[in-house]
Coordinates of C-alpha atoms in Angstrom, one line a residue:
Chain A
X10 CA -42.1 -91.3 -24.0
X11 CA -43.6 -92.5 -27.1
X12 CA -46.9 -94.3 -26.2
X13 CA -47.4 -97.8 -28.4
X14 CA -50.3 -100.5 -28.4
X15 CA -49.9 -104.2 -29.2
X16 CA -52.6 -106.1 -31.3
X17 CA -52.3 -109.7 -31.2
X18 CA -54.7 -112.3 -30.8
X19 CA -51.6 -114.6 -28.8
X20 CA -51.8 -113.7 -25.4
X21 CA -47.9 -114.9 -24.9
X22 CA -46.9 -113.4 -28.0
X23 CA -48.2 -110.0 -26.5
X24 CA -47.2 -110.7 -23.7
X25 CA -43.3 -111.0 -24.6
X26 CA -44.0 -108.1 -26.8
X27 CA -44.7 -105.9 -24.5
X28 CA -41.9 -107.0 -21.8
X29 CA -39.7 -106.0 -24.6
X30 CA -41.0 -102.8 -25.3
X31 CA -41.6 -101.5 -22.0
X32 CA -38.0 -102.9 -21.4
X33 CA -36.5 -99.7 -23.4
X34 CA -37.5 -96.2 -21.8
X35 CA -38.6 -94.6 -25.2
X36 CA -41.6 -96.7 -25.3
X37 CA -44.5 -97.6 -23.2
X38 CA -47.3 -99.9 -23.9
X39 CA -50.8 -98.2 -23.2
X40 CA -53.0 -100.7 -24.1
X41 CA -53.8 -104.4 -26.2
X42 CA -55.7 -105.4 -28.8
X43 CA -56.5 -109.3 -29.9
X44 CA -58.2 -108.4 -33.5
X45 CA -58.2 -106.1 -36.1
X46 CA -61.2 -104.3 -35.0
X47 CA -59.9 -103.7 -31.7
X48 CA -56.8 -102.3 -33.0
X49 CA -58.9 -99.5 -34.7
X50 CA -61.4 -98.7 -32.0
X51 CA -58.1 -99.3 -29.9
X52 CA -56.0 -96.3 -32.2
X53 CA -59.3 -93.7 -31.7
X54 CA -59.0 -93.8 -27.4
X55 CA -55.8 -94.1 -27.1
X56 CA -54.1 -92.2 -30.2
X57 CA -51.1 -93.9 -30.1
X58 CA -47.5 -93.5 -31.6
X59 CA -46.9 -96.4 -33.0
X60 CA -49.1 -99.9 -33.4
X61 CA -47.8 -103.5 -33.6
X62 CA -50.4 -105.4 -35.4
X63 CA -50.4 -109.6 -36.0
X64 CA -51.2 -110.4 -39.5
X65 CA -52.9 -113.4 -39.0
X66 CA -55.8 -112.7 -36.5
X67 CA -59.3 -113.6 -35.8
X68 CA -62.5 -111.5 -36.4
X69 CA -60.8 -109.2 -38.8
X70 CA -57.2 -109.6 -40.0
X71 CA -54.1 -107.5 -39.5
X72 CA -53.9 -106.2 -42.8
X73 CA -57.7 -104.9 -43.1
X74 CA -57.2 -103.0 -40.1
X75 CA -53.9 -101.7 -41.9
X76 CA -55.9 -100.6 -44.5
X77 CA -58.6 -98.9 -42.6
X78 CA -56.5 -97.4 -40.0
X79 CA -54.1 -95.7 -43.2
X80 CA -57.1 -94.9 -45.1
X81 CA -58.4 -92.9 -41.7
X82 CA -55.4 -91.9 -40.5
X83 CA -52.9 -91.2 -43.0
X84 CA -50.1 -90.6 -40.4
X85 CA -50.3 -93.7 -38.5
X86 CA -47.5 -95.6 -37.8
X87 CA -48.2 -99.3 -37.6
X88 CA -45.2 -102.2 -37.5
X89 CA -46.8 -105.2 -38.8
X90 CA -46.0 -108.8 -36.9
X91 CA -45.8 -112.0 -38.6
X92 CA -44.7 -115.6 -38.8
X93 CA -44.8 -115.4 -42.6
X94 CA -41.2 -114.0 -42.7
X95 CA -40.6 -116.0 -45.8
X96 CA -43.7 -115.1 -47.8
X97 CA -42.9 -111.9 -49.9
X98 CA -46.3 -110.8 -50.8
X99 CA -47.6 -110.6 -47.7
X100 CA -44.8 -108.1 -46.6
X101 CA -44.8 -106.3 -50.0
X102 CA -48.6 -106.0 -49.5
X103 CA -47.9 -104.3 -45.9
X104 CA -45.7 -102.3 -47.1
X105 CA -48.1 -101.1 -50.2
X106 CA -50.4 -100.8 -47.4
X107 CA -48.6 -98.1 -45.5
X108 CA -47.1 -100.1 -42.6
X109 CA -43.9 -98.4 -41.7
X110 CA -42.0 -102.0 -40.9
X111 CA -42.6 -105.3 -41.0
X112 CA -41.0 -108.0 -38.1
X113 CA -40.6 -111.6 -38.4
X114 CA -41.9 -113.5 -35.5
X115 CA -40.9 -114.8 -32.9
X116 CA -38.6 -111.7 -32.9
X117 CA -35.5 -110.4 -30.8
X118 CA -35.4 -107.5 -28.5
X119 CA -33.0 -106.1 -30.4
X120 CA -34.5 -105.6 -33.6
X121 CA -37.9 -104.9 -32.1
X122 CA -36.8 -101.6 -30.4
X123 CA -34.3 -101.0 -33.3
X124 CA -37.4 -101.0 -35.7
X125 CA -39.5 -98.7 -33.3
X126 CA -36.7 -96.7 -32.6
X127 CA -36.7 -95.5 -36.5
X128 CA -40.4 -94.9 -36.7
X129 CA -40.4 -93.0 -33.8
Chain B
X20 CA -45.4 -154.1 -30.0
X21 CA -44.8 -150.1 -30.5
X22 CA -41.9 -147.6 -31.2
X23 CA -39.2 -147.5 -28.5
X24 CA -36.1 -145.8 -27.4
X25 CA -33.3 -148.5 -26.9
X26 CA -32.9 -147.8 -23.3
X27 CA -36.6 -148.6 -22.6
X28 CA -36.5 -151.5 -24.7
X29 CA -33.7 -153.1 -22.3
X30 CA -35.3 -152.2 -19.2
X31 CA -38.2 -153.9 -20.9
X32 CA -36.2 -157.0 -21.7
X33 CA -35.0 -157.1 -18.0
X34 CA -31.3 -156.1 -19.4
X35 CA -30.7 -153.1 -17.7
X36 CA -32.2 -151.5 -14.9
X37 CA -34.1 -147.9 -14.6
X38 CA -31.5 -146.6 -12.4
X39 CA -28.6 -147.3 -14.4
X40 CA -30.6 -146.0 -17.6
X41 CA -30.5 -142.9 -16.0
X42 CA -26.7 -142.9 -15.1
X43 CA -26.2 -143.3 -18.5
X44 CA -28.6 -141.1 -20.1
X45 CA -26.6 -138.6 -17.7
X46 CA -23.6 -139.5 -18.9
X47 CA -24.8 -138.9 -22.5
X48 CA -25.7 -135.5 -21.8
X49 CA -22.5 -134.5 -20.3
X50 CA -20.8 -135.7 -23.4
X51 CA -22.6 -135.5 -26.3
X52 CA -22.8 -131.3 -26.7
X53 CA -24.6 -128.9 -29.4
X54 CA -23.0 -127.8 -32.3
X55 CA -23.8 -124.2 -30.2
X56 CA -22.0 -125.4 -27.1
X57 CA -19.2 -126.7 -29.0
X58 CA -18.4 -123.7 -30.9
X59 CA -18.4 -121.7 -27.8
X60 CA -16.2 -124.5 -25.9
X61 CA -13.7 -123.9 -28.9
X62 CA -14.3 -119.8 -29.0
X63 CA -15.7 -119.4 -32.0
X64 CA -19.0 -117.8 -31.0
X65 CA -20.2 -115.6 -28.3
X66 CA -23.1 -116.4 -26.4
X67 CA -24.7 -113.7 -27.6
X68 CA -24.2 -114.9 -31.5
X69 CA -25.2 -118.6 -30.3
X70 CA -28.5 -117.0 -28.8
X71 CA -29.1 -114.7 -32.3
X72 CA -28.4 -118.0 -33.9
X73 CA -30.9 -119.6 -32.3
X74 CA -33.5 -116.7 -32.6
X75 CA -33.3 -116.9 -36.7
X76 CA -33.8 -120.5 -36.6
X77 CA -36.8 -120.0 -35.4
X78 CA -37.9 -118.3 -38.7
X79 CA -35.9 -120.5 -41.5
X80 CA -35.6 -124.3 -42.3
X81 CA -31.4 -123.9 -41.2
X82 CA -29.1 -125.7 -39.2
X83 CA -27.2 -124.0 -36.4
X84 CA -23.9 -124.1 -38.5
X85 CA -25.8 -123.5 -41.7
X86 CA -27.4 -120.4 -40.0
X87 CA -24.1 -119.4 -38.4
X88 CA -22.2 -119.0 -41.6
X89 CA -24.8 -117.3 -43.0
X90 CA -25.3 -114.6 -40.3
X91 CA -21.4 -114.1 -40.5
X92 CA -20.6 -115.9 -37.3
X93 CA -18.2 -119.0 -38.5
X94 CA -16.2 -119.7 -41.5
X95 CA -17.0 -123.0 -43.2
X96 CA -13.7 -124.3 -42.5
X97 CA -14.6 -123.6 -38.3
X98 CA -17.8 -124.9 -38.7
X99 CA -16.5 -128.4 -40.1
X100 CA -13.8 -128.6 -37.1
X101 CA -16.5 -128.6 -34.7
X102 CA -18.5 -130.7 -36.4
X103 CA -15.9 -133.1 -36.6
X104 CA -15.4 -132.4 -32.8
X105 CA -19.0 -133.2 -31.8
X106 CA -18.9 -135.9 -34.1
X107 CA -15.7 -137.7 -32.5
X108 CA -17.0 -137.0 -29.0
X109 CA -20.7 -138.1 -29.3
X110 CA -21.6 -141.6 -27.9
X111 CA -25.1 -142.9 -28.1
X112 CA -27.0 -144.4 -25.1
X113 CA -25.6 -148.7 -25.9
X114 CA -21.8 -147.2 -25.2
X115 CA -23.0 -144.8 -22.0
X116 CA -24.1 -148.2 -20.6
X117 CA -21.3 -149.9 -21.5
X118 CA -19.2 -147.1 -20.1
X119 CA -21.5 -146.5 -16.5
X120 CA -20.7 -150.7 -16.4
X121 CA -24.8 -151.7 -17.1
X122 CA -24.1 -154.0 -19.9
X123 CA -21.3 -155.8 -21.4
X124 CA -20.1 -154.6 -25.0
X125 CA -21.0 -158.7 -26.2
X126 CA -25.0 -158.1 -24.8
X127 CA -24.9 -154.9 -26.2
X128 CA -24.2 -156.0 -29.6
X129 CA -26.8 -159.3 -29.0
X130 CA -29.5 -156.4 -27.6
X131 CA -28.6 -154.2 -30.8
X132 CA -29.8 -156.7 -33.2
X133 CA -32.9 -157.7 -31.4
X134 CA -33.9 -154.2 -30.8
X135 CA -33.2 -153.3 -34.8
X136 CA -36.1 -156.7 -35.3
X137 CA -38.5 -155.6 -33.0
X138 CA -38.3 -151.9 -34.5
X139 CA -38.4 -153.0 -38.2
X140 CA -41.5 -151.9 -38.5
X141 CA -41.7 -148.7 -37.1
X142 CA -38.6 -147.7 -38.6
X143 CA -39.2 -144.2 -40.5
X144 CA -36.1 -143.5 -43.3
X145 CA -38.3 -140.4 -44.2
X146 CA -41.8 -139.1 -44.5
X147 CA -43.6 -141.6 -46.8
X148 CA -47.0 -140.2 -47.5
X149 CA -49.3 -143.2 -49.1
X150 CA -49.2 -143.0 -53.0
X151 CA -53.1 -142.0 -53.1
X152 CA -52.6 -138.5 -51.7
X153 CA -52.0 -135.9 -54.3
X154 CA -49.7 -132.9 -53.2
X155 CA -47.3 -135.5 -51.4
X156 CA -44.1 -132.8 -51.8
X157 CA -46.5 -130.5 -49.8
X158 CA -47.2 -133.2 -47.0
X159 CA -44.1 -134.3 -47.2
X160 CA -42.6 -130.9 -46.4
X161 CA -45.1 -130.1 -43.5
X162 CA -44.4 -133.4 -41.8
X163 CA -40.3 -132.6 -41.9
X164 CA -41.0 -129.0 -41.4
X165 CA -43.0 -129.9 -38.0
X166 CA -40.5 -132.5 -37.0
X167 CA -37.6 -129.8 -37.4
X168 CA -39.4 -127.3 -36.0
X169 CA -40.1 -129.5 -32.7
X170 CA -36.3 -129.9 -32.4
X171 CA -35.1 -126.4 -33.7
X172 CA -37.5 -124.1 -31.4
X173 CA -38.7 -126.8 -28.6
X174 CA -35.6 -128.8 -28.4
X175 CA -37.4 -132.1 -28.5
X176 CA -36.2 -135.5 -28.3
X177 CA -38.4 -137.8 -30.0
X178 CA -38.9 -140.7 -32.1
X179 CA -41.2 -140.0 -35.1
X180 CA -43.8 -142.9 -36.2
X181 CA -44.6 -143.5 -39.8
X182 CA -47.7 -142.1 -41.2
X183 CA -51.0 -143.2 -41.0
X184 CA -54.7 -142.9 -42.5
X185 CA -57.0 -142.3 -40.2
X186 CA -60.9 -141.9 -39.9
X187 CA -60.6 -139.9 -36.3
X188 CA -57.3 -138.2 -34.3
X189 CA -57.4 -139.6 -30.9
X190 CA -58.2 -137.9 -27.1
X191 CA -55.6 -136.0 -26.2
X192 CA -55.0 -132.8 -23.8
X193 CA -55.4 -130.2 -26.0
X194 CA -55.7 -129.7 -30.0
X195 CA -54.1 -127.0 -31.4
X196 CA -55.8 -126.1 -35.6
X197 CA -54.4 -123.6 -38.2
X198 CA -56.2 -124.1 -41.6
X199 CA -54.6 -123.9 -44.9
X200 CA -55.9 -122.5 -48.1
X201 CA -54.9 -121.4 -51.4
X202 CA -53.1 -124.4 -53.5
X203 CA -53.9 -126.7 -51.2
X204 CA -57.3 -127.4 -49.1
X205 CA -56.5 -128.6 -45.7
X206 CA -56.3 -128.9 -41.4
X207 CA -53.4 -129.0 -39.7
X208 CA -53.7 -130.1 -36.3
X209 CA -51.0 -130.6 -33.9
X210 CA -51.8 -132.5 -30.8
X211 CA -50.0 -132.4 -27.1
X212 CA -50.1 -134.2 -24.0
X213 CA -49.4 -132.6 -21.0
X214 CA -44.9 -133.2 -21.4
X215 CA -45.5 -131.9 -25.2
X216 CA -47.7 -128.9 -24.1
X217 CA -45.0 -127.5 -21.0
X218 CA -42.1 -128.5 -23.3
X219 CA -43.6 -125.9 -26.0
X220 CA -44.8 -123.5 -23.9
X221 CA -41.3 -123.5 -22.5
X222 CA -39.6 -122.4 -25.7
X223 CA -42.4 -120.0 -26.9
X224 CA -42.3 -118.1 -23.7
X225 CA -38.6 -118.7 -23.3
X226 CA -39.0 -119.4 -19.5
X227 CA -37.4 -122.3 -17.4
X228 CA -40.2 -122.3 -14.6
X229 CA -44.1 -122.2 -16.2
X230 CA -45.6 -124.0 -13.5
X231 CA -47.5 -120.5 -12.0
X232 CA -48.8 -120.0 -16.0
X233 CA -52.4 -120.8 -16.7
X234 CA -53.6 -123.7 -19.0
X235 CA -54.5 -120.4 -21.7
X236 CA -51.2 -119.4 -21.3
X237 CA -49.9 -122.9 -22.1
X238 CA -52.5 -123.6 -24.7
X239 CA -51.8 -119.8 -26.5
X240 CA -48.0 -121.4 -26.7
X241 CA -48.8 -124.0 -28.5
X242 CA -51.3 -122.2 -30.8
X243 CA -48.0 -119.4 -31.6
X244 CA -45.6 -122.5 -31.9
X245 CA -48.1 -124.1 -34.7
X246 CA -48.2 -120.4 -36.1
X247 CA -45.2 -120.4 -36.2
X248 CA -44.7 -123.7 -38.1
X249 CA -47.1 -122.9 -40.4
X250 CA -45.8 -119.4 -41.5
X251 CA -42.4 -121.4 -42.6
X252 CA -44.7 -123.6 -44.6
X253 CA -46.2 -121.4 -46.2
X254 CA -42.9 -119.5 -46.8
X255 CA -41.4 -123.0 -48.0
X256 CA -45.0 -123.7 -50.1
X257 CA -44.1 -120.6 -51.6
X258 CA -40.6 -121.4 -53.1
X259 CA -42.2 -124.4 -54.5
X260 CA -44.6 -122.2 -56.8
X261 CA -47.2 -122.8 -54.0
X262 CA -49.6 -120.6 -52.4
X263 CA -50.5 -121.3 -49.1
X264 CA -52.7 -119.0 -46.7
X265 CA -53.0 -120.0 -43.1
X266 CA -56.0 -118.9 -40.8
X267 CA -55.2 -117.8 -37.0
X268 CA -55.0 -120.9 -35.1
X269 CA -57.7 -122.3 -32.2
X270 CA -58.0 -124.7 -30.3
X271 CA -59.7 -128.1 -28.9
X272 CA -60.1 -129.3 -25.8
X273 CA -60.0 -133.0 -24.7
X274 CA -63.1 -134.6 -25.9
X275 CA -63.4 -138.8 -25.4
X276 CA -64.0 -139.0 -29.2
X277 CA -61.4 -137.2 -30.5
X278 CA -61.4 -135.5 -33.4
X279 CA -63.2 -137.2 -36.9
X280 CA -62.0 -137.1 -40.2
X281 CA -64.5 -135.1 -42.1
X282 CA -66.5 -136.4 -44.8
X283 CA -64.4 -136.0 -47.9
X284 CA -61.4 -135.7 -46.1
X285 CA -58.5 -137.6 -45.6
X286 CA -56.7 -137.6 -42.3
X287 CA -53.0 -138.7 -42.3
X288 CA -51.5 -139.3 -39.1
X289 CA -47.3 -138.4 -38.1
X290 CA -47.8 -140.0 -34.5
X291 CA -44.4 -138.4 -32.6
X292 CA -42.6 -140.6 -29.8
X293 CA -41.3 -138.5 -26.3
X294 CA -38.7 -140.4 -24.6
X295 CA -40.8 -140.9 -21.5
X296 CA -43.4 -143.0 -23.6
X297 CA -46.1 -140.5 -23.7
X298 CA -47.3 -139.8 -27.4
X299 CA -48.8 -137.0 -29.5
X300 CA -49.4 -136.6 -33.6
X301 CA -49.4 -134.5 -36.2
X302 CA -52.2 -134.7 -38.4
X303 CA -53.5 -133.4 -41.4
X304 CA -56.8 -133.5 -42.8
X305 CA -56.8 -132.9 -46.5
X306 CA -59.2 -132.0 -48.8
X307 CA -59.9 -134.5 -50.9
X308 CA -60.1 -133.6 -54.9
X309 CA -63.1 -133.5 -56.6
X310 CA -63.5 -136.3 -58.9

């Protein structure tokens, strides 16, 4: 079972999240995060398989702990969450980043373990 | 004087009673269906493709049948039969009383044109932001965006007011804030009263019973449902040669004051009417240009 942690600073949002994760038996959430730094302090005790990270988040942002976390840990495998499904450059910036995937929030089940499924 | 739904406006006028307004409001929503439940009714859609429909609304200024071609689901020639079915079919609230025998057709028509007078002024054709405000296409758009948004992902009935300057956003139960940058300087804040608030919450956490869910949990759905807005915004902002960057959203808790304007600032108002009479707004504070 693939072990995955959630870094969002929405409480409901990770919430749902992980109800959907934990939903398919591949996966299993070990722990959450609500900010970018927690994702990386996060990633070092738990050494996860895959993170889902917010973009938009308080204290430090989804995509500088993308960049810290890739520059550290060339092999990570991060999905990136967003409500900016619309705005290219933020994606195309993930992506240049080194996030595997990027999902559109608020997402469906489906395409959440679909994506996860193919990192994994 | 303020903006009402018909049906309060007779009770108000002693036409109808509260009882029968509810017969007929029930009647209406037996009869008038969604575009989703009609093009189930007339097997053209799973509920599973209704429900996917639905999903990727959330993430794109589209109507259901819109979104439904798109995605695949209807042809354009299915989607205008059941539009023309829910069209035919649909009765607004004057004919349900009619029909549930709580007014005449002759009052009806009498309380029509009375109602239309006392509404005049609050009647809103489309966002009108005052002339003053540079960016209107941008304000514009966030206003409609919201309004969709409240009936696409929260399935809101409402009456929207027209806009308003304003020095301070009034006492309400909570405030939810995202902050825009980039093209534009500027605070969006959405408030809720306590109906608003569990009607969101209902729809972000897509649950029926959120009465054992705490106030964060509630407030934390209204900050992802403004989040949520304001990433199709920005996406929108985008397509208009705009650049729009949002900050994670917080909150504010009731305060007497309110919220104030800020100096060199100006705050427009979209005040937003539910059906049970309780209010909340929209508001924007905006940057004002340097002179």
């Amino acid at each position: 079972m693939k072990k995955v942690i959630i870094v969002d600073d929405s409480i409901a949002v990770a919430r749902q999240l992980e109800k959907i994760i934990n939903s398919c038996d591949d996966f299993n959430v070990v722990a959450q995060g609500r900010n970018g730094a927690e994702a990386i302090k996060l990633y070092h005790q738990e050494n996860p398989d895959i993170v889902c990270m917010d973009m938009n988040m308080p204290v430090m942002d989804g995509l500088s702990a993308l960049r810290s976390l890739c520059m550290t840990w060339p092999d990570v495998n991060v999905v990136m969450i967003t409500s900016l499904g619309g705005v290219g450059d933020k994606y195309s910036e993930a992506i240049k980043l080194g996030a595997r995937d990027v999902i559109g929030k608020p997402f469906e089940a489906e395409s959440v373990i679909k994506t996860l499924q193919k990192i994994a | 004087m303020a903006v009402k739904f018909f049906g309060q406006f007779l009770i108000e006028q002693g036409a109808i009673s509260h009882s029968s307004l509810l017969k007929a409001i029930s009647l209406q929503e037996e009869t008038n269906r969604k575009i989703g439940a009609v093009v189930f009714e007339m097997e053209m859609m799973s509920q599973v493709e209704i429900a996917k429909v639905h999903q990727s609304q959330r993430n794109a200024d589209t109507r259901f049948g819109d979104k439904a071609v798109e995605m695949g689901f209807l042809t354009q020639e299915q989607l205008q039969q059941a539009l023309v079915r829910q069209r035919n079919s649909h009765i607004y609230i004057g004919e349900a009383l009619v029909k549930v025998g709580a007014l005449i057709k002759k009052d009806l028509e009498r309380y029509l044109l009375k109602f239309k007078e006392d509404q005049k002024p609050y009647a809103v054709e489309k966002v009108e932001i005052p002339k003053s405000i540079s960016n209107q296409e941008i304000w514009e758009m966030v206003a409609d965006l919201t309004k969709k948004m409240l009936v696409r992902v929260a399935d809101m009935s409402f009456r929207p007011g027209p806009c308003q300057i304003i020095d301070n956003l009034p006492s309400r139960t909570m405030v939810a804030e995202i902050g825009f940058s980039g093209s534009v300087s500027a605070r969006y804040l959405l408030t809720t009263s306590q109906d608003s608030r569990n009607i969101i919450a209902r729809a972000i956490l897509q649950e029926d019973d959120i009465e054992h869910e705490s106030i964060a949990i509630l407030d934390d759905s209204v900050m992802e449902f403004i989040n949520i807005v304001c990433g199709n915004i920005a996406a929108k902002a985008a397509q208009s040669g705009f650049h729009i960057d949002i900050s994670p959203p917080i909150t504010h808790q009731q305060s007497d004051r309110g919220i104030a304007v800020p100096e060199k600032h100006t705050g427009l108002m979209f005040p937003i009417y539910l059906s049970d009479g309780e209010v909340f707004e929209l508001a924007i504070f905006i940057k004002n240009d340097p002179l």
